[in-house]
XYZ file of C-alpha atoms in Angstrom:
767
model
C 0.456 82.173 129.698
C 0.724 79.012 127.549
C 2.525 81.117 124.995
C 5.175 82.145 127.490
C 5.529 78.597 128.758
C 6.045 77.244 125.244
C 8.491 80.020 124.493
C 10.492 79.245 127.630
C 10.477 75.529 126.820
C 11.650 76.272 123.288
C 14.468 78.464 124.586
C 15.563 75.780 127.060
C 15.509 73.176 124.311
C 17.592 75.395 122.045
C 20.018 76.091 124.894
C 20.520 72.347 125.526
C 20.925 71.674 121.817
C 23.476 74.521 121.499
C 25.270 73.329 124.652
C 25.381 69.735 123.403
C 26.605 70.875 120.003
C 29.297 73.045 121.579
C 30.422 70.233 123.871
C 30.425 67.858 120.916
C 32.491 70.250 118.814
C 34.948 70.815 121.635
C 35.259 67.087 122.279
C 35.579 66.382 118.553
C 38.238 69.075 118.195
C 40.166 67.652 121.118
C 39.973 64.153 119.668
C 40.977 65.376 116.214
C 43.819 67.453 117.702
C 45.022 64.483 119.734
C 44.740 62.129 116.786
C 46.491 64.672 114.522
C 49.328 65.106 117.001
C 49.593 61.358 117.469
C 49.784 60.891 113.719
C 52.198 63.798 113.369
C 54.319 62.409 116.185
C 54.294 58.977 114.602
C 55.160 60.528 111.236
C 57.976 62.562 112.693
C 59.159 59.563 114.669
C 59.275 57.361 111.590
C 60.738 60.210 109.548
C 63.557 60.631 112.064
C 64.040 56.870 112.207
C 64.190 56.848 108.414
C 66.800 59.612 108.407
C 68.818 57.799 111.045
C 68.495 54.587 109.070
C 69.637 56.182 105.834
C 72.446 57.914 107.690
C 73.560 54.632 109.228
C 73.407 53.073 105.780
C 74.975 55.891 103.758
C 77.566 57.393 106.114
C 79.656 54.184 106.293
C 79.434 53.949 102.508
C 80.480 57.583 102.277
C 83.337 57.182 104.777
C 84.630 53.733 103.869
C 83.772 53.451 100.171
C 83.212 56.764 98.369
C 85.669 58.976 100.264
C 88.615 56.508 100.009
C 87.870 55.883 96.327
C 87.526 59.582 95.518
C 90.621 60.391 97.569
C 92.614 57.907 95.501
C 91.303 59.579 92.345
C 92.425 62.966 93.640
C 95.854 61.560 94.485
C 96.159 60.041 91.017
C 95.268 63.436 89.538
C 98.016 65.204 91.491
C 100.561 62.489 90.690
C 99.819 61.888 87.023
C 98.551 65.259 85.796
C 100.583 67.602 87.972
C 103.645 65.459 88.725
C 103.198 66.183 92.419
C 103.180 63.877 95.400
C 101.196 65.943 97.868
C 98.139 68.184 97.580
C 97.614 71.043 100.023
C 94.226 72.762 99.995
C 93.460 76.274 101.251
C 89.884 77.181 102.145
C 89.572 80.852 101.191
C 86.259 81.943 99.617
C 87.538 85.471 98.877
C 91.043 84.864 97.541
C 91.067 87.875 95.201
C 90.384 90.546 97.813
C 93.101 92.885 99.066
C 92.937 92.598 102.850
C 95.586 91.240 105.199
C 94.028 87.773 105.051
C 94.656 87.560 101.326
C 98.243 88.767 101.795
C 98.765 85.927 104.293
C 97.209 83.418 101.890
C 99.413 84.305 98.940
C 102.542 84.757 101.057
C 102.015 81.260 102.461
C 101.475 79.786 99.015
C 104.570 81.534 97.671
C 106.696 80.245 100.570
C 105.464 76.665 100.153
C 105.987 76.573 96.400
C 109.349 78.303 96.626
C 110.662 75.419 98.704
C 108.553 72.500 97.425
C 107.648 73.555 93.889
C 107.981 70.072 92.375
C 106.465 68.197 95.307
C 103.353 70.224 96.183
C 100.097 70.918 94.347
C 98.174 73.867 95.814
C 94.378 73.701 95.755
C 92.400 76.872 96.556
C 88.743 76.463 97.504
C 87.195 79.768 96.518
C 83.899 81.185 95.409
C 84.665 84.408 93.573
C 86.863 83.322 90.704
C 86.160 81.773 87.321
C 88.612 79.778 85.270
C 88.756 82.604 82.718
C 90.007 85.090 85.318
C 92.895 83.116 86.854
C 95.463 85.223 85.009
C 93.786 88.359 86.319
C 94.015 86.993 89.854
C 97.785 86.460 89.539
C 98.214 89.991 88.169
C 95.994 91.311 90.934
C 98.159 89.610 93.585
C 101.348 90.980 92.066
C 99.944 94.505 91.836
C 98.522 94.709 95.359
C 100.922 92.547 97.379
C 104.081 92.588 95.248
C 103.989 88.784 95.237
C 104.956 87.269 91.896
C 103.603 83.750 91.517
C 103.676 83.561 87.733
C 106.425 80.930 87.897
C 104.281 78.743 90.141
C 100.869 79.066 88.499
C 101.093 75.543 87.058
C 101.179 74.290 90.654
C 98.016 76.196 91.661
C 94.502 74.962 90.960
C 91.279 76.780 91.826
C 88.200 74.814 92.908
C 85.083 76.921 92.467
C 82.447 76.562 95.218
C 78.949 77.333 93.992
C 77.516 77.485 97.515
C 79.913 80.244 98.555
C 77.036 82.735 98.842
C 75.906 80.911 102.007
C 78.720 82.532 104.013
C 77.949 86.105 102.953
C 76.597 88.462 105.617
C 73.940 90.098 103.448
C 71.802 86.934 103.441
C 71.471 86.815 107.223
C 69.710 89.820 108.707
C 68.752 87.756 111.775
C 71.002 85.234 113.566
C 73.963 86.277 111.435
C 76.410 84.349 113.617
C 74.627 81.025 113.282
C 73.564 81.599 109.687
C 77.037 82.176 108.257
C 78.621 79.311 110.181
C 75.881 76.817 109.328
C 76.257 77.974 105.737
C 80.000 77.310 105.988
C 79.216 73.671 106.871
C 77.495 73.258 103.503
C 80.274 75.118 101.693
C 82.916 73.002 103.442
C 81.136 69.773 102.549
C 80.947 70.887 98.919
C 84.688 71.548 99.024
C 85.244 68.032 100.369
C 83.115 66.501 97.618
C 84.829 68.483 94.870
C 88.380 67.596 95.897
C 89.920 65.651 98.796
C 93.435 66.947 99.530
C 96.216 65.432 101.602
C 96.331 68.478 103.914
C 93.534 70.969 104.596
C 94.431 74.535 105.628
C 91.806 77.040 106.711
C 93.125 80.579 106.373
C 89.855 82.432 107.022
C 88.613 81.136 110.396
C 85.638 79.008 109.273
C 85.947 76.408 112.053
C 82.598 74.801 111.213
C 84.175 73.311 108.061
C 86.635 71.212 110.087
C 84.353 68.273 111.116
C 83.621 67.377 107.486
C 87.312 66.949 106.680
C 88.173 65.486 110.097
C 85.459 62.824 110.420
C 84.770 61.974 106.783
C 88.203 62.298 105.148
C 90.479 61.896 108.205
C 93.070 64.304 106.835
C 95.332 66.669 108.820
C 93.800 70.102 109.431
C 95.843 73.272 109.943
C 94.066 76.479 110.877
C 95.313 80.054 110.940
C 93.040 82.234 113.055
C 92.924 85.976 112.423
C 89.993 86.927 114.651
C 87.954 84.583 116.904
C 84.335 84.225 115.803
C 83.346 84.686 119.444
C 85.523 85.933 122.308
C 85.571 85.636 126.072
C 84.892 89.359 126.289
C 81.611 88.924 124.417
C 80.546 86.014 126.621
C 81.460 87.915 129.781
C 79.496 90.949 128.599
C 76.401 88.832 127.904
C 76.708 87.118 131.291
C 76.912 90.468 133.045
C 73.931 91.718 131.085
C 71.885 88.686 132.194
C 72.896 89.152 135.849
C 71.731 92.752 135.668
C 68.449 92.025 133.908
C 67.218 88.419 134.115
C 64.645 88.811 131.394
C 63.559 86.084 128.998
C 65.210 87.819 126.037
C 68.537 88.051 127.850
C 68.246 84.384 128.812
C 67.676 83.389 125.184
C 70.662 85.516 124.112
C 72.834 83.931 126.793
C 71.880 80.395 125.701
C 72.348 81.421 122.068
C 75.960 82.436 122.589
C 76.824 79.671 125.057
C 75.628 76.958 122.703
C 77.465 78.584 119.826
C 80.660 78.877 121.899
C 80.505 75.197 122.844
C 79.998 74.035 119.237
C 82.659 76.503 118.025
C 85.153 75.019 120.478
C 84.216 71.453 119.491
C 84.789 72.251 115.813
C 88.090 73.966 116.629
C 89.391 70.879 118.418
C 89.207 69.011 115.112
C 92.254 71.009 113.950
C 95.613 69.290 114.394
C 97.640 72.517 114.439
C 96.231 75.909 115.355
C 98.194 79.083 114.628
C 97.033 82.484 115.876
C 98.156 85.817 114.484
C 98.504 87.593 117.850
C 98.673 87.080 121.594
C 95.141 88.443 121.920
C 93.750 85.922 119.438
C 95.695 83.060 121.029
C 94.368 83.980 124.470
C 90.724 83.742 123.363
C 91.154 80.692 121.125
C 92.980 78.789 123.869
C 90.165 79.510 126.310
C 87.320 78.570 123.954
C 88.838 75.748 121.893
C 90.801 74.222 124.785
C 93.244 72.744 122.285
C 96.836 71.884 123.176
C 98.496 72.570 119.805
C 97.963 76.343 119.684
C 100.882 78.480 118.537
C 101.568 82.150 118.051
C 102.597 82.886 114.466
C 102.718 86.529 113.445
C 101.408 87.269 109.929
C 103.846 88.134 107.120
C 104.385 91.873 106.844
C 106.062 93.093 103.673
C 108.496 95.677 105.026
C 111.528 94.987 102.820
C 111.128 97.963 100.490
C 110.143 100.240 103.368
C 113.315 99.368 105.268
C 115.443 100.380 102.283
C 114.032 103.927 102.317
C 115.569 106.396 104.789
C 113.408 107.877 107.522
C 111.772 111.238 106.729
C 110.765 113.754 109.384
C 109.811 116.948 107.581
C 106.572 115.898 105.884
C 103.263 116.961 107.411
C 101.137 114.079 106.169
C 98.987 111.854 108.351
C 98.089 108.502 106.849
C 95.491 105.840 107.587
C 95.864 102.322 106.200
C 93.025 99.791 106.338
C 89.996 98.459 104.508
C 87.033 100.786 104.177
C 84.781 98.911 106.586
C 82.558 100.128 109.421
C 84.585 98.379 112.135
C 87.751 100.242 111.062
C 86.079 103.379 112.489
C 87.367 105.960 110.021
C 84.877 108.421 111.501
C 86.976 108.547 114.677
C 90.055 109.406 112.586
C 88.261 112.237 110.785
C 86.826 113.728 113.971
C 90.167 113.429 115.807
C 91.893 115.161 112.884
C 89.239 117.911 112.984
C 89.828 118.332 116.734
C 93.574 118.646 116.103
C 93.016 121.412 113.532
C 90.732 123.251 115.946
C 93.431 123.242 118.609
C 96.169 124.549 116.325
C 95.035 126.938 113.605
C 98.491 126.939 111.996
C 97.987 123.260 111.101
C 95.155 124.182 108.704
C 97.602 124.910 105.875
C 100.213 122.303 106.827
C 98.486 119.017 107.647
C 96.768 116.590 105.338
C 95.053 113.294 106.185
C 95.260 110.512 103.568
C 92.772 107.651 104.008
C 94.022 104.588 102.090
C 92.114 101.320 101.841
C 90.455 98.770 99.620
C 86.804 98.690 98.594
C 85.297 95.222 98.210
C 81.664 95.748 97.255
C 78.761 98.212 97.223
C 78.451 98.291 101.014
C 82.028 99.535 101.311
C 81.339 102.101 98.587
C 78.345 103.419 100.533
C 80.486 103.600 103.659
C 83.040 105.752 101.828
C 80.280 108.058 100.608
C 79.094 108.550 104.194
C 82.636 109.443 105.232
C 82.893 111.944 102.394
C 79.629 113.560 103.551
C 81.118 113.869 107.051
C 84.242 115.500 105.580
C 82.079 117.999 103.723
C 80.067 118.791 106.860
C 83.285 119.506 108.775
C 84.648 121.597 105.869
C 87.788 119.444 105.539
C 87.702 118.854 101.781
C 91.129 120.459 101.313
C 92.706 118.559 104.203
C 91.415 114.994 103.721
C 91.917 112.773 100.681
C 90.536 109.284 99.965
C 92.594 106.733 98.015
C 91.094 103.323 97.317
C 92.581 100.175 95.754
C 95.920 101.796 94.972
C 98.927 99.842 93.693
C 101.674 98.463 95.915
C 104.235 100.972 94.633
C 101.961 103.953 95.272
C 101.202 102.627 98.738
C 104.891 102.469 99.653
C 105.431 106.018 98.411
C 102.519 107.310 100.482
C 103.748 105.471 103.581
C 107.217 106.927 103.292
C 105.919 110.488 102.974
C 103.810 110.389 106.156
C 104.915 111.382 109.630
C 101.922 109.979 111.575
C 99.981 106.770 111.029
C 96.428 106.353 112.372
C 94.663 103.129 113.267
C 91.332 103.276 115.098
C 89.797 99.805 114.962
C 88.880 98.453 118.394
C 90.063 94.908 119.162
C 92.117 94.608 115.977
C 93.580 91.119 116.265
C 97.033 92.125 114.969
C 97.356 95.022 112.530
C 99.559 94.386 109.481
C 99.019 97.971 108.377
C 100.465 99.205 111.673
C 103.670 97.235 111.131
C 103.993 98.497 107.555
C 103.561 102.096 108.691
C 106.177 101.636 111.429
C 108.624 100.132 108.923
C 108.173 103.146 106.656
C 109.110 105.497 109.492
C 105.675 106.798 110.512
C 104.893 107.163 114.203
C 101.669 105.239 114.768
C 98.742 106.144 117.001
C 96.598 103.009 117.366
C 93.622 101.941 119.449
C 94.474 100.819 122.956
C 93.224 97.250 122.648
C 94.020 93.734 121.430
C 96.941 93.186 119.021
C 98.345 96.740 118.784
C 98.493 96.982 122.570
C 99.727 93.436 123.326
C 102.095 92.704 120.439
C 103.129 95.775 118.460
C 103.252 99.131 120.226
C 105.184 99.961 123.378
C 103.435 103.107 124.612
C 105.683 106.143 124.410
C 108.653 104.237 122.971
C 107.591 102.755 119.630
C 104.291 104.565 119.170
C 101.182 105.755 120.987
C 97.834 104.278 122.040
C 94.523 106.141 122.287
C 90.834 105.393 122.800
C 88.742 108.454 121.861
C 88.725 111.710 119.885
C 90.462 113.735 122.570
C 93.259 111.208 123.203
C 93.913 110.713 119.473
C 94.145 114.469 118.903
C 96.432 114.840 121.928
C 98.825 112.104 120.756
C 99.003 113.548 117.229
C 99.726 117.001 118.621
C 102.463 115.512 120.812
C 104.128 113.903 117.784
C 103.978 117.075 115.726
C 105.578 119.068 118.546
C 108.516 116.652 118.883
C 111.904 117.753 117.645
C 113.747 115.833 114.930
C 115.937 113.838 117.327
C 112.978 112.676 119.404
C 111.118 111.517 116.322
C 114.202 109.733 114.991
C 114.679 107.901 118.278
C 111.072 106.704 118.323
C 111.290 105.638 114.671
C 114.415 103.589 115.380
C 112.888 101.953 118.456
C 109.729 101.149 116.484
C 111.795 99.541 113.763
C 113.771 97.402 116.218
C 110.616 96.337 118.047
C 109.042 95.363 114.740
C 112.118 93.434 113.566
C 112.095 91.305 116.720
C 108.611 90.026 115.808
C 109.419 88.904 112.279
C 109.403 85.271 113.349
C 106.683 83.845 115.572
C 106.978 81.866 118.786
C 105.689 78.762 117.040
C 108.640 78.703 114.649
C 111.090 79.666 117.395
C 109.998 76.787 119.606
C 110.124 74.398 116.671
C 113.667 75.396 115.698
C 114.902 75.183 119.299
C 113.309 71.754 119.699
C 115.024 70.603 116.511
C 118.368 71.774 117.908
C 117.785 69.754 121.061
C 117.090 66.709 118.887
C 120.171 67.457 116.727
C 118.021 68.137 113.689
C 117.665 71.128 111.367
C 115.062 72.518 108.991
C 116.973 71.342 105.904
C 117.837 67.934 107.450
C 121.504 68.789 108.030
C 123.439 67.919 111.145
C 124.385 70.880 113.384
C 127.988 71.150 112.138
C 127.473 70.499 108.438
C 127.525 73.321 105.890
C 125.356 73.610 102.826
C 126.756 72.798 99.394
C 129.141 75.404 97.992
C 128.855 76.147 94.272
C 131.406 78.326 92.471
C 130.585 79.632 89.011
C 133.321 81.653 87.260
C 132.263 83.980 84.462
C 134.139 84.880 81.302
C 135.286 88.215 82.666
C 138.281 88.051 84.973
C 137.355 88.553 88.614
C 133.656 87.911 88.118
C 132.268 84.943 90.019
C 129.011 83.773 91.573
C 129.178 81.753 94.783
C 126.169 79.925 96.206
C 125.903 78.606 99.743
C 122.638 76.735 99.703
C 120.056 79.263 98.551
C 122.257 82.234 99.476
C 123.930 83.603 96.361
C 126.524 86.383 96.048
C 127.993 87.884 92.860
C 131.521 89.298 93.121
C 132.875 91.693 90.510
C 136.511 92.863 90.601
C 138.084 95.938 89.005
C 141.369 97.799 89.263
C 142.882 101.224 88.705
C 146.199 103.006 89.274
C 146.211 105.273 92.337
C 148.680 106.864 94.740
C 149.627 104.673 97.725
C 149.014 105.525 101.349
C 151.810 107.477 102.972
C 152.183 104.841 105.697
C 152.366 102.026 103.120
C 154.201 103.589 100.210
C 155.237 100.277 98.584
C 151.918 98.416 98.941
C 148.832 98.331 96.781
C 145.360 99.111 98.009
C 142.343 96.852 98.452
C 138.699 97.949 98.648
C 135.738 95.699 99.354
C 132.055 96.635 99.490
C 128.994 94.497 100.200
C 125.736 95.677 98.617
C 122.076 94.641 98.879
C 122.528 93.206 102.371
C 119.345 94.782 103.777
C 117.837 91.336 104.381
C 120.455 90.427 106.992
C 118.924 91.506 110.292
C 119.734 90.100 113.727
C 117.347 90.488 116.647
C 120.193 90.998 119.123
C 121.823 93.935 117.288
C 120.616 97.438 116.441
C 120.853 99.378 113.210
C 119.261 99.633 109.802
C 120.445 98.139 106.541
C 123.036 100.842 105.798
C 124.789 100.127 109.094
C 124.722 96.399 108.462
C 126.226 96.890 105.012
C 129.106 98.874 106.492
C 129.636 96.370 109.315
C 129.750 93.342 107.017
C 132.041 95.127 104.523
C 134.500 96.016 107.278
C 134.438 92.486 108.629
C 135.204 91.012 105.193
C 137.939 93.562 104.487
C 139.555 92.880 107.839
C 139.560 89.142 107.249
C 141.068 89.363 103.733
C 143.400 92.352 103.895
C 144.667 92.095 107.470
C 145.247 88.355 107.180
C 147.916 88.987 104.525
C 146.391 86.583 102.044
C 146.975 89.082 99.233
C 150.590 90.052 98.518
C 150.037 93.793 98.645
C 153.664 94.595 97.712
C 153.242 92.819 94.372
C 150.592 95.450 93.543
C 153.144 98.253 93.817
C 154.129 99.826 90.472
C 156.355 102.654 91.642
C 156.903 103.261 95.335
C 155.426 106.475 96.699
C 153.901 107.193 93.271
C 151.762 104.505 91.689
C 150.113 101.325 92.977
C 147.201 99.148 91.911
C 143.915 99.547 93.765
C 141.834 96.391 93.599
C 138.098 96.859 94.211
C 135.729 93.976 94.885
C 131.982 94.718 94.787
C 129.779 92.027 96.299
C 126.101 91.889 95.334
C 123.632 89.709 97.262
C 121.492 88.036 94.597
C 119.514 85.754 96.910
C 119.400 85.373 100.658
C 118.788 82.386 102.907
C 121.142 83.160 105.765
C 124.910 83.335 106.329
C 125.821 86.174 103.976
C 129.154 86.658 105.753
C 130.595 83.238 104.851
C 129.202 83.293 101.313
C 130.424 86.830 100.583
C 133.886 85.990 101.950
C 134.147 82.980 99.623
C 132.970 85.071 96.674
C 135.579 87.760 97.398
C 138.429 85.232 97.691
C 137.423 83.437 94.485
C 137.086 86.746 92.629
C 140.551 87.906 93.742
C 142.131 84.580 92.777
C 140.424 84.674 89.387
C 141.174 88.338 88.628
C 143.917 89.496 86.232
C 145.234 93.070 86.177
C 147.071 94.625 83.190
C 150.839 94.272 82.791
C 152.885 97.424 83.428
C 156.190 98.708 82.088
C 158.118 101.269 84.180
C 160.835 103.379 82.547
C 162.252 105.854 85.033
C 159.206 107.549 86.437
C 157.046 106.830 83.393
C 154.423 104.113 83.760
C 152.879 102.410 80.750
C 149.850 100.180 81.259
C 149.579 97.545 78.540
C 146.304 96.428 77.062
C 145.361 92.743 77.007
C 146.207 92.579 73.304
C 149.763 93.770 73.971
C 150.655 91.599 76.908
C 148.886 88.989 78.977
C 147.351 90.330 82.210
C 148.851 89.210 85.497
C 147.147 87.344 88.360
C 147.019 88.660 91.894
C 149.388 86.797 94.132
C 147.230 84.962 96.668
C 149.268 83.436 99.528
C 146.445 81.562 101.274
C 142.659 81.509 101.618
C 141.276 82.827 104.946
C 137.860 81.152 105.146
C 135.185 82.429 107.538
C 133.062 79.833 109.372
C 130.117 81.276 111.331
C 128.576 79.600 114.375
C 125.005 80.504 115.352
C 124.478 80.464 119.115
C 121.259 79.606 120.934
C 120.098 79.622 124.565
C 123.152 81.327 126.026
C 125.543 79.230 123.955
C 124.112 75.886 125.082
C 123.358 74.990 121.467
C 125.276 76.047 118.360
C 125.346 75.203 114.684
C 127.291 76.073 111.549
C 126.013 77.895 108.463
C 122.603 79.036 109.772
C 119.764 79.512 107.323
C 117.512 82.592 107.412
C 114.971 81.166 109.869
C 117.731 79.991 112.213
C 119.374 83.428 112.097
C 116.155 85.066 113.247
C 116.049 82.797 116.292
C 119.728 82.796 117.247
C 120.916 84.872 120.186
C 124.476 85.432 119.002
C 126.996 84.813 116.229
C 130.607 83.668 116.530
C 132.667 83.924 113.322
C 136.081 82.231 112.947
C 138.390 83.293 110.113
C 141.154 80.770 109.386
C 143.327 79.352 106.609
C 144.307 75.752 105.937
C 147.391 76.106 108.159
C 145.108 76.840 111.148
C 146.287 80.442 111.258
C 143.516 82.673 112.619
C 142.637 85.759 110.611
C 139.634 86.980 112.597
C 137.460 86.157 115.588
C 134.158 88.019 115.782
C 131.414 87.829 118.376
C 128.005 89.444 117.827
C 125.436 89.446 120.596
C 125.773 89.362 124.353
C 126.562 85.651 124.779
C 129.852 84.714 126.439
C 131.610 81.515 125.320
C 133.966 79.564 127.516
C 137.528 78.822 126.497
C 136.677 75.215 125.737
C 133.779 76.271 123.516
C 135.993 78.658 121.549
C 138.663 75.983 121.064
C 135.998 73.515 119.985
C 134.688 76.011 117.408
C 138.211 76.566 116.061
C 138.788 72.823 115.719
C 135.466 72.310 113.919
C 136.157 75.286 111.647
C 139.594 73.955 110.664
C 138.162 70.728 109.210
C 135.687 72.709 107.128
C 138.357 75.191 106.012
C 140.470 72.338 104.622
C 137.557 71.012 102.565
C 136.489 74.435 101.258
C 140.073 75.395 100.369
C 140.422 72.214 98.314
C 137.173 73.014 96.532
C 138.305 76.576 95.739
C 141.633 75.386 94.324
C 139.921 72.650 92.326
C 137.434 75.137 90.872
C 140.222 77.557 89.940
C 142.223 74.785 88.289
C 139.190 73.591 86.368
C 138.486 77.132 85.169
C 142.136 77.566 84.122
C 142.019 74.341 82.084
C 138.801 75.452 80.387
C 140.386 78.777 79.458
C 143.456 77.001 78.033
C 141.249 74.742 75.931
C 139.349 77.780 74.691
C 142.594 79.578 73.770
C 143.901 76.490 71.972
C 140.661 76.198 70.034
C 140.897 79.842 68.980
C 144.553 79.472 67.934
C 143.740 76.304 66.000
C 141.202 78.218 63.953
């Protein structure tokens, strides 16, 4: 019994000791935990205070001392080393890729340097180029985009960013959206530290880089947005998902995107000027950024060479143009093409699908391999061909040989490839969303829109079953629709606002022409005339021909304008061949029908032999107003030309060489000068001698042909604008003053050339 009692007492004692120890340990742990958290809180508090203190101490030094000093050093570098007054920096980490973004970058740089070569220094913040490979980059740009910047390479400087890897997708498997944009903050700050420009231009859409340049350097920021980082559609989809299932994960996702959207909009508002490449992009950016200075500016699409090639309708090629990336959805193209072949067995031997695109890295290469496996599984090896990283020339040839163009990316912001395919004469079937739907394709008139395999196959079958006339009509309408979008609304509004303020892009007044330069060559009848940057070469020749039966005692005059494909008006229809014919007829009418050339003096023997004078006009450079410049070149060439002397004995005609007798000048009675008036806003505004950008905006053209005696030789109206009688008389009065000045300049140039020739002859005779 005592044994049990002692045992029970021992157990109770052990229980109390264990309980006390446990309570002690719990209490001690709580105290230690509280003390640790208090210390940690105090440490974090003082750490944050220290960071705030250092920030308060260093940020003013950075903003008011280092940044201004370093900015002055950068300015001195551009002034002293590069003889430039202004530095413009482009943030483009992947400047040597071959996508549409790189085409926009280099097209912008070329345009800036073409106009301000001696006043601008271009800085390119990039991460994938070394100093040793700059020459390769220039060659790469010329090969892939047909942009030659060799003449401007001294005005381009690359700034290599070592932190560029922070914006690459492969490093962010989780929270990719936040990771890349937070990484861009570091990359942008490095760019600011390496060089502080006078103007910062973001051409890739990294809005998180703007605050560094806006708050620290206080420099103007211009952004060109291709695709919004986040769209209203994404936010609406996440909101709907949360309403359907109010789970914790969906709540976190909703907060994740809402916070990002707010910060994205705050960063975007740091930009002074925002340009968007499409209506779809502008719609989303305007809603998220809530910025006032947002403009629509369509990207540059190189369609010049495509427009020179005639439309082709007999080829059975289908072409796809776009980078080999997952979002381009090439699988949909392959499966739609397979569905088309299943519907029509006769297409098996006729049709071929060409997939053209660029490959950037190993991920794109793996994507292409997966597509090739799909082609093998569908047994389409003989009908589908892959072409990657091809040259610009080969690309144009492939585009011109295709009858159908495919584009399957959903929510493509614009679609440069679509425009290029349309210019080459292909009928495009694109995804029914975003840029192609809102800005490029008019369903059933300029192309087709589809959303899935069945609709794509149906649209392709519809195109193939069209007759030649139906295809030609759609090709023409596609071309005209594309030409009307060459200039963006931003530039249109700017030009119109300048007209209202009586200002112009080149600082001229509305009724002032550009400088006229006349350069006579050694050969008779060969002259180059420049009107600003527009330059035309005129070459004159002659031969003995039979006269017209209705004008038996008059010579003949031929005039032809060549290389005028760049002159396109939004208010008129037709391709370059039609414009060439129209301009040639207009010039011939003004010169021949005005009677400025004594046609009877060109008669050798009535009813038998007369001189035929031919003037060929070649457009060497174009910046608007070809008509006036070509007319001046033709008149100067005719006045400068000399045709061989002729002896007539009975019915025999002997043409003397220049060594036998001196050649004779053409008898020019007067100079009918053409003055063109560009019309805007139903004739409310007008100006003289429009440049290329002004021509793209104008709604009509009124050309007045007149000599110094105020005798009208031609009146031409293009467009659907009606001018009042007072407006026409005002145009004639303004034109007369300019005609007097230009006529004096032509006569002075001819007299100067004649004196130079006399001095040259005297020098030769003296020898």
